[in-house]
C-alpha positions as CSV (number, residue, x, y, z in Angstrom):
1,M,27.4,16.9,-24.7
2,P,25.1,15.4,-22.1
3,T,22.5,12.8,-23.2
4,E,19.7,15.2,-22.0
5,L,18.4,17.0,-25.1
6,V,18.5,20.8,-25.2
7,S,14.7,21.1,-25.8
8,G,13.7,18.5,-23.3
9,L,14.9,15.3,-21.6
10,F,16.2,12.2,-23.2
11,A,15.3,9.3,-20.9
12,G,18.4,7.2,-21.5
13,Q,19.9,4.8,-19.0
14,D,22.2,7.5,-17.5
15,L,19.3,9.7,-16.6
16,A,17.2,6.8,-15.3
17,A,20.1,5.6,-13.2
18,R,20.4,9.1,-11.7
19,V,16.7,9.2,-10.8
20,E,16.7,5.6,-9.5
21,H,19.6,6.4,-7.2
22,A,17.7,9.4,-5.8
23,E,14.8,7.1,-5.1
24,R,17.0,4.6,-3.4
25,T,18.5,7.1,-1.1
26,L,15.1,8.6,-0.2
27,I,13.7,5.2,0.7
28,E,16.9,4.3,2.6
29,E,16.9,7.5,4.7
30,G,13.2,7.1,5.4
31,A,13.8,3.5,6.7
32,R,16.7,4.6,8.9
33,A,14.5,7.3,10.4
34,A,11.9,4.6,11.1
35,A,14.6,2.6,12.9
36,R,15.6,5.7,15.0
37,R,11.9,6.3,15.9
38,D,11.3,2.7,17.0
39,P,14.5,0.9,17.8
40,Q,12.5,-2.3,18.6
41,Q,11.2,-2.5,15.0
42,R,13.2,-4.9,12.8
43,V,13.8,-2.4,10.1
44,L,15.5,-3.9,7.1
45,V,17.9,-2.1,4.7
46,R,19.7,-4.5,2.4
47,P,21.5,-3.9,-0.9
48,I,20.5,-6.0,-3.8
49,G,21.3,-5.8,-7.5
50,G,22.5,-2.2,-7.4
51,G,19.3,-1.2,-5.5
52,L,17.9,-1.6,-2.1
53,A,15.4,-3.8,-0.2
54,V,13.6,-1.9,2.6
55,W,11.2,-2.9,5.3
56,A,10.3,0.0,7.6
57,G,7.3,-1.4,9.5
58,P,4.1,-3.4,9.0
59,G,2.2,-2.1,6.0
60,S,4.5,0.8,5.4
61,P,4.6,2.4,1.9
62,L,8.4,2.2,2.2
63,D,8.3,-1.6,2.2
64,K,9.7,-2.5,-1.2
65,V,12.8,-3.1,-3.4
66,V,13.9,-0.2,-5.5
67,G,16.6,0.8,-8.0
68,V,17.6,-2.7,-9.1
69,G,19.4,-3.6,-12.4
70,M,20.6,-0.2,-13.4
71,N,23.9,0.3,-15.3
72,G,24.6,-3.5,-15.4
73,A,24.5,-4.0,-11.7
74,A,24.7,-7.7,-10.7
75,F,21.5,-9.3,-9.5
76,D,21.9,-12.9,-8.3
77,D,19.7,-15.5,-6.8
78,A,21.6,-15.5,-3.5
79,E,20.8,-11.8,-2.9
80,L,17.2,-12.4,-3.7
81,D,17.0,-15.5,-1.5
82,A,18.2,-13.4,1.5
83,V,15.7,-10.6,0.8
84,E,12.8,-13.0,0.4
85,Q,13.7,-14.7,3.7
86,A,13.9,-11.4,5.5
87,F,10.5,-10.3,4.2
88,A,9.0,-13.7,5.1
89,E,10.3,-13.4,8.7
90,R,8.4,-10.1,8.8
91,E,5.3,-11.7,7.2
92,A,5.4,-9.3,4.3
93,P,5.2,-9.8,0.6
94,V,8.2,-8.8,-1.5
95,Q,7.3,-5.9,-3.9
96,I,10.0,-5.0,-6.5
97,E,9.8,-1.9,-8.6
98,V,11.8,-2.2,-11.8
99,S,12.5,0.6,-14.3
100,T,11.9,-0.2,-17.9
101,L,15.5,0.9,-18.5
102,A,16.9,-1.7,-16.1
103,D,18.5,-4.9,-17.3
104,P,15.7,-7.0,-18.8
105,A,17.2,-10.1,-17.2
106,V,15.9,-8.8,-13.8
107,V,12.3,-9.1,-14.8
108,E,13.0,-12.4,-16.5
109,R,14.5,-13.8,-13.3
110,L,11.7,-12.5,-11.2
111,T,8.9,-14.0,-13.3
112,R,10.7,-17.4,-13.3
113,R,10.6,-17.2,-9.5
114,G,6.9,-16.6,-9.4
115,Y,6.7,-12.8,-9.2
116,V,3.5,-11.4,-10.7
117,L,3.1,-8.1,-12.5
118,F,0.7,-6.0,-10.3
119,G,0.9,-2.7,-12.2
120,F,2.9,0.2,-13.3
121,E,3.8,3.7,-12.2
122,N,5.1,6.5,-14.3
123,V,8.2,8.6,-13.6
124,L,8.0,12.1,-15.2
125,G,10.7,14.7,-15.4
126,L,11.1,18.4,-16.0
127,R,14.3,20.4,-16.7
128,L,14.7,23.3,-14.2
129,E,16.2,26.6,-15.2
130,P,17.6,29.2,-12.8
131,G,15.2,32.0,-12.0
132,R,12.0,29.9,-12.3
133,R,9.1,31.8,-10.7
134,A,6.1,30.5,-8.8
135,R,2.6,31.2,-10.2
136,P,0.1,30.1,-7.5
137,A,-3.6,30.4,-8.2
138,E,-5.4,33.4,-6.8
139,G,-6.8,32.9,-3.3
140,I,-4.4,30.1,-2.5
141,E,-1.5,30.7,0.0
142,I,1.5,28.3,0.0
143,R,3.8,28.4,3.0
144,D,6.6,26.3,4.5
145,V,5.4,23.9,7.2
146,G,7.5,25.4,10.0
147,H,5.7,25.1,13.4
148,E,2.6,23.8,11.6
149,F,4.1,20.3,11.2
150,E,1.2,18.4,12.9
151,T,-1.3,20.3,10.8
152,W,0.6,19.4,7.7
153,V,0.7,15.7,8.6
154,N,-3.0,15.6,9.3
155,V,-3.9,17.3,6.0
156,V,-1.7,15.2,3.9
157,V,-2.8,11.9,5.5
158,D,-6.5,13.0,5.2
159,G,-6.0,13.8,1.6
160,F,-4.3,10.5,0.8
161,A,-7.1,8.6,2.6
162,T,-9.5,9.7,-0.2
163,P,-7.6,9.2,-3.4
164,D,-8.6,10.7,-6.8
165,T,-10.4,8.1,-9.0
166,Q,-9.1,9.4,-12.4
167,G,-6.8,7.0,-14.3
168,V,-5.6,3.5,-13.3
169,A,-6.6,2.5,-9.8
170,S,-3.7,1.9,-7.4
171,H,-2.9,-1.7,-6.5
172,E,-1.9,-0.6,-3.0
173,E,-3.9,0.4,0.1
174,F,-2.2,1.4,3.3
175,P,-3.5,1.8,6.9
176,R,-3.8,5.4,8.0
177,E,-1.3,4.9,10.8
178,A,1.3,3.5,8.3
179,I,0.9,6.4,6.0
180,E,1.3,8.9,8.8
181,Q,4.4,7.1,10.1
182,A,6.0,7.0,6.6
183,E,5.3,10.8,6.2
184,R,7.0,11.5,9.5
185,D,10.0,9.3,8.7
186,L,10.4,10.9,5.2
187,T,10.5,14.4,6.8
188,A,13.8,13.3,8.5
189,T,15.5,12.8,5.1
190,N,18.2,15.2,4.0
191,G,16.9,18.0,1.9
192,F,13.2,17.6,2.8
193,V,10.9,20.6,2.5
194,G,7.2,20.6,3.4
195,S,4.6,22.9,2.0
196,L,1.1,23.7,3.3
197,A,-1.7,25.1,1.2
198,M,-4.2,27.5,2.7
199,I,-7.6,28.9,1.5
200,D,-9.2,31.7,3.6
201,G,-6.9,30.7,6.5
202,K,-7.9,27.1,6.4
203,P,-5.3,24.3,5.7
204,V,-6.6,22.5,2.5
205,G,-3.6,20.6,1.2
206,G,0.1,19.7,1.6
207,A,3.0,18.5,-0.3
208,S,6.7,17.6,0.1
209,L,9.9,18.1,-1.8
210,R,13.3,16.5,-1.4
211,L,16.4,18.0,-2.8
212,S,19.2,15.5,-3.6
213,D,22.3,16.0,-5.8
214,G,20.6,18.4,-8.1
215,I,17.3,16.4,-8.4
216,A,14.1,17.8,-6.9
217,Q,11.9,14.8,-5.9
218,L,8.2,15.7,-5.6
219,C,7.5,13.1,-3.0
220,G,3.8,13.5,-2.6
221,A,0.9,15.9,-2.5
222,A,-2.6,15.7,-1.3
223,T,-5.7,18.0,-1.2
224,L,-8.7,17.6,1.1
225,P,-11.6,16.2,-1.1
226,E,-13.9,19.3,-0.7
227,F,-11.1,21.6,-2.0
228,R,-10.1,19.7,-5.1
229,R,-10.4,21.2,-8.6
230,R,-9.6,24.6,-7.3
231,G,-5.9,24.8,-8.3
232,V,-4.4,23.6,-5.0
233,Q,-2.2,21.0,-6.6
234,G,-1.0,23.4,-9.3
235,A,-0.1,26.0,-6.7
236,L,1.8,23.4,-4.6
237,L,3.7,22.3,-7.7
238,S,4.5,25.8,-8.9
239,M,5.9,26.8,-5.5
240,R,8.0,23.7,-5.1
241,L,9.5,23.9,-8.6
242,A,10.5,27.5,-8.0
243,A,12.1,26.6,-4.7
244,A,14.0,23.7,-6.3
245,A,15.3,25.9,-9.1
246,A,16.4,28.5,-6.5
247,A,18.3,25.7,-4.6
248,G,20.2,24.9,-7.8
249,C,18.4,21.7,-8.9
250,D,18.5,21.1,-12.7
251,L,15.9,18.3,-12.7
252,A,12.5,17.7,-11.1
253,V,10.9,14.3,-11.0
254,V,7.6,12.9,-9.8
255,T,6.0,9.5,-9.7
256,T,2.4,9.1,-10.6
257,L,-0.2,6.4,-11.4
258,P,-0.8,6.2,-15.1
259,G,-3.5,8.5,-16.4
260,S,-4.1,10.0,-12.9
261,K,-5.0,13.6,-12.1
262,S,-1.6,14.0,-10.6
263,Q,0.0,13.1,-14.0
264,Q,-2.3,15.5,-15.7
265,N,-1.4,18.3,-13.3
266,V,2.4,17.9,-13.8
267,Q,2.1,17.5,-17.6
268,K,0.3,20.9,-17.7
269,L,3.5,22.4,-16.2
270,G,5.7,20.8,-18.8
271,F,6.7,17.4,-17.3
272,Q,7.3,14.6,-19.7
273,L,7.2,10.9,-19.3
274,L,10.7,9.5,-18.7
275,Y,9.9,5.9,-18.1
276,P,7.5,3.6,-16.3
277,R,8.3,1.2,-13.5
278,A,6.9,-2.3,-13.4
279,I,5.7,-3.4,-10.0
280,L,6.1,-7.1,-9.3
281,V,5.0,-8.9,-6.2
282,R,5.6,-12.3,-4.8
């Protein structure tokens, strides 16, 4: 019998390793897309401790180390030395995201080397059943991006530029250009699906979904400030979950800031907290 409970999800190490692997491949594919977009950029993709260190460009949201320490993966000082040197050459701080289900020795080693805890993010999950139906709010149309890609990018970036203030404040701020380039790079990943929300024919929000080995990653969603609290986020969530179930995914995951509006929205649809990630920076 799988470790996932019949009535919900048991966030054991096997499930966490599966989710962290999906996160690793998402960041890796985004970075490789950045390298194709700008061959002159010194994009970094380096394995470390069962995870991956990525630098995709100055100030990029993809610049971090993910997936380390899962399932007993080795994590030694020589690997970390090489990553720190590579980031120093690019004049970038090293940010490492560590699941609370990773080997505790990882965090111990990082703190001894001077890494500081900057914050947490929550990973939530939902079991998907075949035949799940979308239930968008009245008056909101959700459609695939298609030929409206540039509209989608602009709406998503504009929405991210004015974050919601509910919950714990983000420790990160990114230049608009860096967010836009990261969104474009992530659209090149395998299994990516973009959604655009419309009200009265006007684009008001956008979201993305990535399908990977049975996992539906809700990669991000944003609503223009003047259209918030009208059900746009819920509609985007509902449509993406139905699409993921139809594609055969058995698990949907999303990462949110603790106590945020995004966390509240997904929990209304049945998502449960699987585990936090600690964010350490040197």
